[in-house]
CSV table of C-alpha atoms in Angstrom, one decimal:
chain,number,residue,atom,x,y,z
V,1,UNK,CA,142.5,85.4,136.6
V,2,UNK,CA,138.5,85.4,136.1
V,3,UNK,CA,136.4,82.9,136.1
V,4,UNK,CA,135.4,83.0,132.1
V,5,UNK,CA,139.5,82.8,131.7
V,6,UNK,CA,139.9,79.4,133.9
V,7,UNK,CA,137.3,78.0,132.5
V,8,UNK,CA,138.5,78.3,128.8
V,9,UNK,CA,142.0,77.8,130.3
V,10,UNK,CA,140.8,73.9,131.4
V,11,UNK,CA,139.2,73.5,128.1
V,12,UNK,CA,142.3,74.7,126.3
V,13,UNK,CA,144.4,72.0,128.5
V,14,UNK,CA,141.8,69.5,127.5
V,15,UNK,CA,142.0,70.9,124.1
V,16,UNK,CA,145.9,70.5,124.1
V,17,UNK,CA,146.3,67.0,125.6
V,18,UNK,CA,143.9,65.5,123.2
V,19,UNK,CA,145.4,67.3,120.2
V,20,UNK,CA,149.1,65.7,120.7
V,21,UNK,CA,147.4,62.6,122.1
V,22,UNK,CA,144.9,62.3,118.9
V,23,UNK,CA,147.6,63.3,116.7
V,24,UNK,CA,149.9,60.5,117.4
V,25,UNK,CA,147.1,57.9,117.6
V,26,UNK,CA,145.5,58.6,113.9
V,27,UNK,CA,148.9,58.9,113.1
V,28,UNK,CA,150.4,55.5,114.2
V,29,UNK,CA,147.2,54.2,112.3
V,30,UNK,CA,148.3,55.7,109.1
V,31,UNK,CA,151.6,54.3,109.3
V,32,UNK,CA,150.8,51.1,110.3
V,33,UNK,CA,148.8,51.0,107.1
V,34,UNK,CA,151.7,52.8,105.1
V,35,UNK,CA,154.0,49.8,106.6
V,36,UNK,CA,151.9,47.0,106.4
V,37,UNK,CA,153.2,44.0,104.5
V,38,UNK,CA,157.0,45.4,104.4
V,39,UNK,CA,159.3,43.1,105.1
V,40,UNK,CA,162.6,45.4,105.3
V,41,UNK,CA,160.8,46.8,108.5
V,42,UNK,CA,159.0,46.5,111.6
V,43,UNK,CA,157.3,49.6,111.7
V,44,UNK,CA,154.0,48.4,111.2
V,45,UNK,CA,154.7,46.2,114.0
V,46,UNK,CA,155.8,49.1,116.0
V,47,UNK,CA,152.9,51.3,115.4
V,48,UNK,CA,150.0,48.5,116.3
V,49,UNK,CA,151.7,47.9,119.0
V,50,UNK,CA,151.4,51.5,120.2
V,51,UNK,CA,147.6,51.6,119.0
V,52,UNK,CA,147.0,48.7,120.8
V,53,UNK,CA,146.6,50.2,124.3
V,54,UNK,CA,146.5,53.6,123.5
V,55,UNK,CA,143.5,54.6,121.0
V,56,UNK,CA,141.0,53.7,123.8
V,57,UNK,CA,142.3,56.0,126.3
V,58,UNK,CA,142.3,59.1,123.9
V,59,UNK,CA,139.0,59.5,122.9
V,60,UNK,CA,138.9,60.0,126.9
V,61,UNK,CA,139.9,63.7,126.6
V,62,UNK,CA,137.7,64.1,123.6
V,63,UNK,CA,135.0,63.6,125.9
V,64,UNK,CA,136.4,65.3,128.4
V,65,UNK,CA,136.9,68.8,125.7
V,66,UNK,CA,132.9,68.5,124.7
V,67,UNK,CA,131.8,67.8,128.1
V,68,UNK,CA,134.1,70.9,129.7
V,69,UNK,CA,132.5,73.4,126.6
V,70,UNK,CA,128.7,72.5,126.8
V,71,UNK,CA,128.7,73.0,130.8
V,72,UNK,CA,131.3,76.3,131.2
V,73,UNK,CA,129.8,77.6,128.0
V,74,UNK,CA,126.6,76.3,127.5
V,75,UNK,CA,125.5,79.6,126.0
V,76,UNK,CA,127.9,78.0,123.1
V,77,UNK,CA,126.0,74.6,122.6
V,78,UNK,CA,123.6,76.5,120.2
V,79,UNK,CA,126.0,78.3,118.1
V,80,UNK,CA,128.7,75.8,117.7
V,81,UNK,CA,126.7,72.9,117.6
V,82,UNK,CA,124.7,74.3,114.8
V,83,UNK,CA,127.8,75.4,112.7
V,84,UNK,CA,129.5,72.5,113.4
V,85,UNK,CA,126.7,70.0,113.3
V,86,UNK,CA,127.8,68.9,109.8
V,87,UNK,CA,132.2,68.3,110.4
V,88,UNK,CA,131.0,66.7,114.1
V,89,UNK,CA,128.7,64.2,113.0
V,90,UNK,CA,131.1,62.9,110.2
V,91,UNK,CA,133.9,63.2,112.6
V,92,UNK,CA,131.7,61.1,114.9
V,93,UNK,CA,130.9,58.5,112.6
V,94,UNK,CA,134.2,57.9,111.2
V,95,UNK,CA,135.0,57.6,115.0
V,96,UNK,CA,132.9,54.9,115.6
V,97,UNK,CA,133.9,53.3,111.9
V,98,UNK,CA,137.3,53.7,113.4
V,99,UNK,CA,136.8,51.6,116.6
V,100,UNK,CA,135.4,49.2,115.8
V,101,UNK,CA,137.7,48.4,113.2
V,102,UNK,CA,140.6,48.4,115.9
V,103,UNK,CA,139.0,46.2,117.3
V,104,UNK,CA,138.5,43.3,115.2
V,105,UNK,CA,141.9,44.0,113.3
V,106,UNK,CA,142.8,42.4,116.5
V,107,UNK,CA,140.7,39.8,116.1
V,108,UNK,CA,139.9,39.3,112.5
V,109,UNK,CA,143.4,37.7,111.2
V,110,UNK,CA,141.5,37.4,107.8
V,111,UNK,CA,140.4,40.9,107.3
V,112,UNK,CA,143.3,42.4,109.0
V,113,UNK,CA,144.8,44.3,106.2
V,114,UNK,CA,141.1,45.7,105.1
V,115,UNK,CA,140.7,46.6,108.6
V,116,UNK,CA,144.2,48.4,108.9
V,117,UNK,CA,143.5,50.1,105.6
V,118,UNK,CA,140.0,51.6,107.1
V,119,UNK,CA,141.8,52.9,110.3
V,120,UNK,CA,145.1,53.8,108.4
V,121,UNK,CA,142.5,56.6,105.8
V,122,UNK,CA,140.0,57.2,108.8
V,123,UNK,CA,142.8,58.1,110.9
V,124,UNK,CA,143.8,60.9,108.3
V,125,UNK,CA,140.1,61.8,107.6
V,126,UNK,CA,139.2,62.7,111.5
V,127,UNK,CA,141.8,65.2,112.3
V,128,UNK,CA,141.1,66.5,108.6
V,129,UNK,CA,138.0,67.5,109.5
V,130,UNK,CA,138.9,68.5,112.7
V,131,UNK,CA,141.4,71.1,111.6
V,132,UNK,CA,139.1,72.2,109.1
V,133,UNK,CA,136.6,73.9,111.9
V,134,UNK,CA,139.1,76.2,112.8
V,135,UNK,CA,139.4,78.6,110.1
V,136,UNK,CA,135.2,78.8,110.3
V,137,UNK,CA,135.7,79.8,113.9
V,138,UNK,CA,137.6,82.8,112.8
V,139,UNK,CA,134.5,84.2,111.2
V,140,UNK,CA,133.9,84.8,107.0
V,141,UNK,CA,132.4,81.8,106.5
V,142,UNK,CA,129.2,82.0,108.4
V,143,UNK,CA,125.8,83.7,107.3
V,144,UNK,CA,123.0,84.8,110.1
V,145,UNK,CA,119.3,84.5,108.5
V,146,UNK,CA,117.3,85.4,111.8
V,147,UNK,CA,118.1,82.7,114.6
V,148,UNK,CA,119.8,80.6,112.6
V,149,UNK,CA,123.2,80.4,111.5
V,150,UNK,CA,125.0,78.6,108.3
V,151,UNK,CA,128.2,77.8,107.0
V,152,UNK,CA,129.3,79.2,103.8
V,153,UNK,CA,130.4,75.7,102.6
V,154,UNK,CA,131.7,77.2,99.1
V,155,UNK,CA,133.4,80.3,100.3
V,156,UNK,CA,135.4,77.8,102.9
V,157,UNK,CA,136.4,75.6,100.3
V,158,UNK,CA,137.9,78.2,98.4
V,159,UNK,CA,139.8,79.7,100.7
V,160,UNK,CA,143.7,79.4,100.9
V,161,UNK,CA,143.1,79.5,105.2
V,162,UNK,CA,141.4,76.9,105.2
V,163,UNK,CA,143.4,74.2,103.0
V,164,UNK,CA,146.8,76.0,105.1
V,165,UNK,CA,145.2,75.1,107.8
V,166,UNK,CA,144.4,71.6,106.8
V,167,UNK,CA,147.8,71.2,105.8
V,168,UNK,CA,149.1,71.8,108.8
V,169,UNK,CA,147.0,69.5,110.8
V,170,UNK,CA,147.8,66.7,108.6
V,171,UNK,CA,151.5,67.5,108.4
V,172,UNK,CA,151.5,67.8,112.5
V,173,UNK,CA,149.7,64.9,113.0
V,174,UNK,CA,152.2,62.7,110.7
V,175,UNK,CA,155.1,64.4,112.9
V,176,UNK,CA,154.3,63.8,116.1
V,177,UNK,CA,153.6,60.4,115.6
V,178,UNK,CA,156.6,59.7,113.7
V,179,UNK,CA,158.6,61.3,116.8
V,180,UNK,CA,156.7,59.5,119.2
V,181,UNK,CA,157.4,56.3,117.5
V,182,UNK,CA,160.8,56.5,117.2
V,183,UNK,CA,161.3,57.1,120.8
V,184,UNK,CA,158.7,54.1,121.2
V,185,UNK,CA,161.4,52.0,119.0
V,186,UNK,CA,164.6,53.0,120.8
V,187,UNK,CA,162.6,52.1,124.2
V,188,UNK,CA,161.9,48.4,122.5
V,189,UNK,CA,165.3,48.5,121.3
V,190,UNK,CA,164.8,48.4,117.2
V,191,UNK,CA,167.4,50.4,116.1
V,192,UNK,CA,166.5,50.4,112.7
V,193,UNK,CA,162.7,51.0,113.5
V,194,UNK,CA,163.9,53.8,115.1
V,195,UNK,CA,166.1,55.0,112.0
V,196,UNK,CA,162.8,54.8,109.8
V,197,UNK,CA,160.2,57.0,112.0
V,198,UNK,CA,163.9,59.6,113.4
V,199,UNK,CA,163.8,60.1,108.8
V,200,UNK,CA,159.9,60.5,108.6
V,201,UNK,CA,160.5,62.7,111.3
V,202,UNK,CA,162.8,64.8,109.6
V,203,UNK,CA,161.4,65.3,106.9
V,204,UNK,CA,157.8,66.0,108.0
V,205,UNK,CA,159.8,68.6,110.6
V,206,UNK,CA,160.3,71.7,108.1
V,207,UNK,CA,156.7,70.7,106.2
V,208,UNK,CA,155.1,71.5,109.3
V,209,UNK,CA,156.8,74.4,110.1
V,210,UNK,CA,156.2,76.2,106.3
V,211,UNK,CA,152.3,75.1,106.4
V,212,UNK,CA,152.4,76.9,110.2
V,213,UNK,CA,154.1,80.2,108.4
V,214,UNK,CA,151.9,79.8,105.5
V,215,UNK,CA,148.9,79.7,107.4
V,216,UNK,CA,149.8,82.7,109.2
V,217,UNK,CA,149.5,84.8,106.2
V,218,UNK,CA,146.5,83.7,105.0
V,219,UNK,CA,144.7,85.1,107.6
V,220,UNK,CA,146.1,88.3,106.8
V,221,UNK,CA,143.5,89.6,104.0
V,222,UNK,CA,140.8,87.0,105.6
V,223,UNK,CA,141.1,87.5,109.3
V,224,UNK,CA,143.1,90.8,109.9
V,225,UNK,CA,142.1,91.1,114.0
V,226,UNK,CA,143.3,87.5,114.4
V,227,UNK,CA,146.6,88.9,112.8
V,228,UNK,CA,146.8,91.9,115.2
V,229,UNK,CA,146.1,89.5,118.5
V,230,UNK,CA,148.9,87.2,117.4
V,231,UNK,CA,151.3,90.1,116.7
V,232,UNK,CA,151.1,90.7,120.3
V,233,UNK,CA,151.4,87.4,121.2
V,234,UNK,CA,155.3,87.1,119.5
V,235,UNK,CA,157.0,86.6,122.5
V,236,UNK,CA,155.1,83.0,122.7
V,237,UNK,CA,155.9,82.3,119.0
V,238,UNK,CA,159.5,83.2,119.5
V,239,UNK,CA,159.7,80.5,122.2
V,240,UNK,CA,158.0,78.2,120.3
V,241,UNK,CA,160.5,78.7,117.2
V,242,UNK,CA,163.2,78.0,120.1
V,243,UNK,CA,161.2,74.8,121.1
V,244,UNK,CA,160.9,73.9,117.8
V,245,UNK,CA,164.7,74.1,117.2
V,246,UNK,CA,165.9,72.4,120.3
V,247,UNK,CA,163.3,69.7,119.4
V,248,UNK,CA,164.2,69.5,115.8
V,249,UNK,CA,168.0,69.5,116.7
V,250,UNK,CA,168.0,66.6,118.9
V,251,UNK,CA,167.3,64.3,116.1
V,252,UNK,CA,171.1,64.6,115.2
V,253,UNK,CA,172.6,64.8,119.0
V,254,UNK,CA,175.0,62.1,119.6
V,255,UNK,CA,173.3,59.4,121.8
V,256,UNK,CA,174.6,56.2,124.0
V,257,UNK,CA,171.9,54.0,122.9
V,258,UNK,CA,171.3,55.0,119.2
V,259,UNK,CA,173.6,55.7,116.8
V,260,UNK,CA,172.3,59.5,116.2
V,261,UNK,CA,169.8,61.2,118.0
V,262,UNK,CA,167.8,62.1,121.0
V,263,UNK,CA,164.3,61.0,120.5
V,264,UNK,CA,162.8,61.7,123.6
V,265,UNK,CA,164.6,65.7,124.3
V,266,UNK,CA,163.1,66.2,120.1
V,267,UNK,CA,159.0,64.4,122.1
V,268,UNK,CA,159.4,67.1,124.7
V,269,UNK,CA,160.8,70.0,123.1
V,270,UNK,CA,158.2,69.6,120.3
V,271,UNK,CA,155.3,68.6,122.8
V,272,UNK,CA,156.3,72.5,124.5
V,273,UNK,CA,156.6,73.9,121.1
V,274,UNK,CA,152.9,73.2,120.5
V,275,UNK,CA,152.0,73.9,123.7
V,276,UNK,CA,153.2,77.6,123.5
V,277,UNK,CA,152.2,77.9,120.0
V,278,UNK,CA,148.3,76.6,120.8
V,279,UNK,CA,148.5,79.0,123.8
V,280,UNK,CA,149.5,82.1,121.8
V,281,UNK,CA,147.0,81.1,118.8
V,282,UNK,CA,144.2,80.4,121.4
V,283,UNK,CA,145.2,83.8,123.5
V,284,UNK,CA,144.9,85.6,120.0
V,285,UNK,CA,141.2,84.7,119.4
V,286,UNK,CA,139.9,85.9,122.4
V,287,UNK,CA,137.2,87.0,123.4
V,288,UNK,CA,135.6,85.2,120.4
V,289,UNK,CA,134.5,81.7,120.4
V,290,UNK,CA,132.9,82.4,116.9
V,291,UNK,CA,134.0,86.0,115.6
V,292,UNK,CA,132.7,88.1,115.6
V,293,UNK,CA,129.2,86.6,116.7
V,294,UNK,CA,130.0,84.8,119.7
V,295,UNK,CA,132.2,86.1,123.0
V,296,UNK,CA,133.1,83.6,125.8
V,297,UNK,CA,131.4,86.5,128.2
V,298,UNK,CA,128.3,85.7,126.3
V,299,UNK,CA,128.3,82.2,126.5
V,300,UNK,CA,129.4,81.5,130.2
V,301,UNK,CA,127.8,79.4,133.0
V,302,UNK,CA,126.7,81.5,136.2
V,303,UNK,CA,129.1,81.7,139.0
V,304,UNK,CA,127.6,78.9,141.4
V,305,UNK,CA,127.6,76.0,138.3
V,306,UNK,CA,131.0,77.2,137.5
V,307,UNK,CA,132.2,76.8,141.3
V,308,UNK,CA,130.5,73.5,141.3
V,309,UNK,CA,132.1,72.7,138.0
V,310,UNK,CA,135.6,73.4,138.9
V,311,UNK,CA,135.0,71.2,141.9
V,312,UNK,CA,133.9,68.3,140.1
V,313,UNK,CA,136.8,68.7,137.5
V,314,UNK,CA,138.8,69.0,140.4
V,315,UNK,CA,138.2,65.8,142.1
V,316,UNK,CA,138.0,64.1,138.4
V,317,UNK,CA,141.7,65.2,137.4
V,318,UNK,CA,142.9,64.1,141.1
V,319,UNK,CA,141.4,60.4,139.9
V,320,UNK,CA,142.7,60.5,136.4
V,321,UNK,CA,146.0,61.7,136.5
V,322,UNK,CA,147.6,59.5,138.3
V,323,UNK,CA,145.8,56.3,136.6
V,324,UNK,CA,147.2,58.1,133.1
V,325,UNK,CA,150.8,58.4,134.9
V,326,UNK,CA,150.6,54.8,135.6
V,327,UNK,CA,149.1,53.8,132.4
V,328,UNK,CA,152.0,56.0,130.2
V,329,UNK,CA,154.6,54.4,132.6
V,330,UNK,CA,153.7,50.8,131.5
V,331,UNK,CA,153.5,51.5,128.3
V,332,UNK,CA,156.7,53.2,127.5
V,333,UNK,CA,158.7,51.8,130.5
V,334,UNK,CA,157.5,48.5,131.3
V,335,UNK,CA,160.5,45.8,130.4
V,336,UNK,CA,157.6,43.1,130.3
V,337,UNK,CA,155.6,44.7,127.6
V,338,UNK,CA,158.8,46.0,125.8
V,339,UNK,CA,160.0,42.9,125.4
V,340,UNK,CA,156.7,41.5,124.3
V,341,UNK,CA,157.4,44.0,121.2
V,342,UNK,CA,161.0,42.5,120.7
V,343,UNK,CA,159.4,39.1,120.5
V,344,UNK,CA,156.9,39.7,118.4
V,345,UNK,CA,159.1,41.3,115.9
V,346,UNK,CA,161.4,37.5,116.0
């Protein structure tokens, strides 16, 4: 493999990890807020207590994703951070409105619904907007005038790609979190938690799946080469249909400890799914990192700040991994902090 395609390998893992990981975090906010108050449920009680230690470690690959791209690809800062100057700065604003409303709803019993509200719409907002730089990446909705470059803000808003596209995001988002947090509920032992988020799942399952299909054929009049790269990517989609069928599946398996269902084979099997699909989708658009101005030849680092780079990320990843192993094992295994949950549901 050459060096351009391990660099935009490590940015695609970094892109991956904090896609799932975002996902469920702005999810679990959204349905803490769609839960809050109920009194048939604990599921808003479920979901803060995920967001509770989680939100502050994922903005940690978000970081990692903009840091990765401005020193592999600095050729790309330009480019990208022109286009995208106007979806990054209101995705970081609502980030920061975001944070530090988590962190007085924890503090702030008075203002606790207001805050869970903010985090609950902001949480739906970010990846929104997120999602939405996708389709602009594919090219037809960006004008050159000399040096500069600007997005075609009218032609992206009417374009059936783009609101697919946003669809899907949104839909995914609400899907993996709803899986997550089932498996979170079986772990703390609230069977009828875990009953809620298992029928959110299953629901949101098949939604997600028709906005993927649906903004496959968008592209077809809008972005034709994307549709040839992906053709010969099918061998990756076919697994991830397979993924997606083994993971969709287990949420009716017979199971020791609930009464239907297999939460955590229907985490992993989705977690794959997405992971092969991103691959293949990611696979398809290259060379471009903006079509059809932009190649990742064009924009990479020199050979001796790459070396260095892959080094430092290296030694980085050796530190973090294990401290995100550890982390992932208290949260989700600890007896101590489950049962924390269980008492705080009494």
């Amino acid at each position: 493999m050459s060096d351009v395609y391990i660099a935009i390998t490590i940015i695609w893992l970094f892109l991956f990890v904090y896609s799932i990981a975002g996902s469920v975090d702005f999810g679990a906010g959204f349905w803490s807020m769609f839960y809050y108050g109920r009194t048939d449920t604990n599921a808003a009680s479920i979901a803060n207590r995920y967001l509770s230690p989680s939100w502050e470690v994922t903005n940690v690959f978000l970081v990692l994703l903009v840091v990765a791209l401005v020193t592999f690809f600095p050729r790309a800062a330009f480019s990208l951070g022109t286009i995208m100057l106007v979806p990054v700065s209101f995705v970081l604003m609502l980030l920061i409105i975001r944070s530090a409303f988590m962190v007085y709803s924890y503090t702030v019993q008075k203002y606790t619904r207001t805050l869970t509200i903010i985090s609950g719409v902001t949480g739906l907002l970010i990846p929104a907007l997120l999602v939405s730089m996708l389709p602009i990446a594919i090219g037809g909705f960006v004008e050159t005038v000399g040096d500069t470059q600007y997005i075609l803000f009218n032609e992206a808003l009417a374009s059936s790609t783009f609101y697919m596209h946003l669809g899907f995001g949104l839909s995914t988002e609400l899907f993996l979190s709803a899986l997550l947090l089932s498996d979170y509920a079986r772990e703390a032992k609230s069977e009828s938690t875990y009953l809620v988020y298992r029928r959110n799942a299953i629901i949101l399952g098949p939604i997600t799946l028709a906005f993927a299909v649906a903004a496959t054929f968008t592209l077809i009049p809008e972005a034709p080469w994307m549709v040839e790269n992906m053709a010969r990517e099918w061998e990756l989609f076919a697994f991830s249909l397979l993924a997606f069928g083994i993971g969709y599946s287990a949420l009716f398996w017979p199971s020791k400890k609930v009464k239907i269902g297999q939460p955590r084979v229907a985490v992993l099997a989705i977690v794959i799914q997405f992971g092969l699909a991103s691959f293949a989708y990611g696979s398809a658009h290259m060379p471009y990192l903006l079509y059809p101005d932009l190649t990742i030849y064009e924009a990479f680092t020199n050979e001796a700040m790459f070396r260095s780079l892959l080094i430092g990320y290296g030694i980085g990843m050796a530190i973090l991994i294990p401290a995100f192993f550890l982390f992932w094992r208290l949260f989700m295994k600890d007896k101590r902090y489950l049962q924390a949950e269980k008492q705080a549901q009494k």
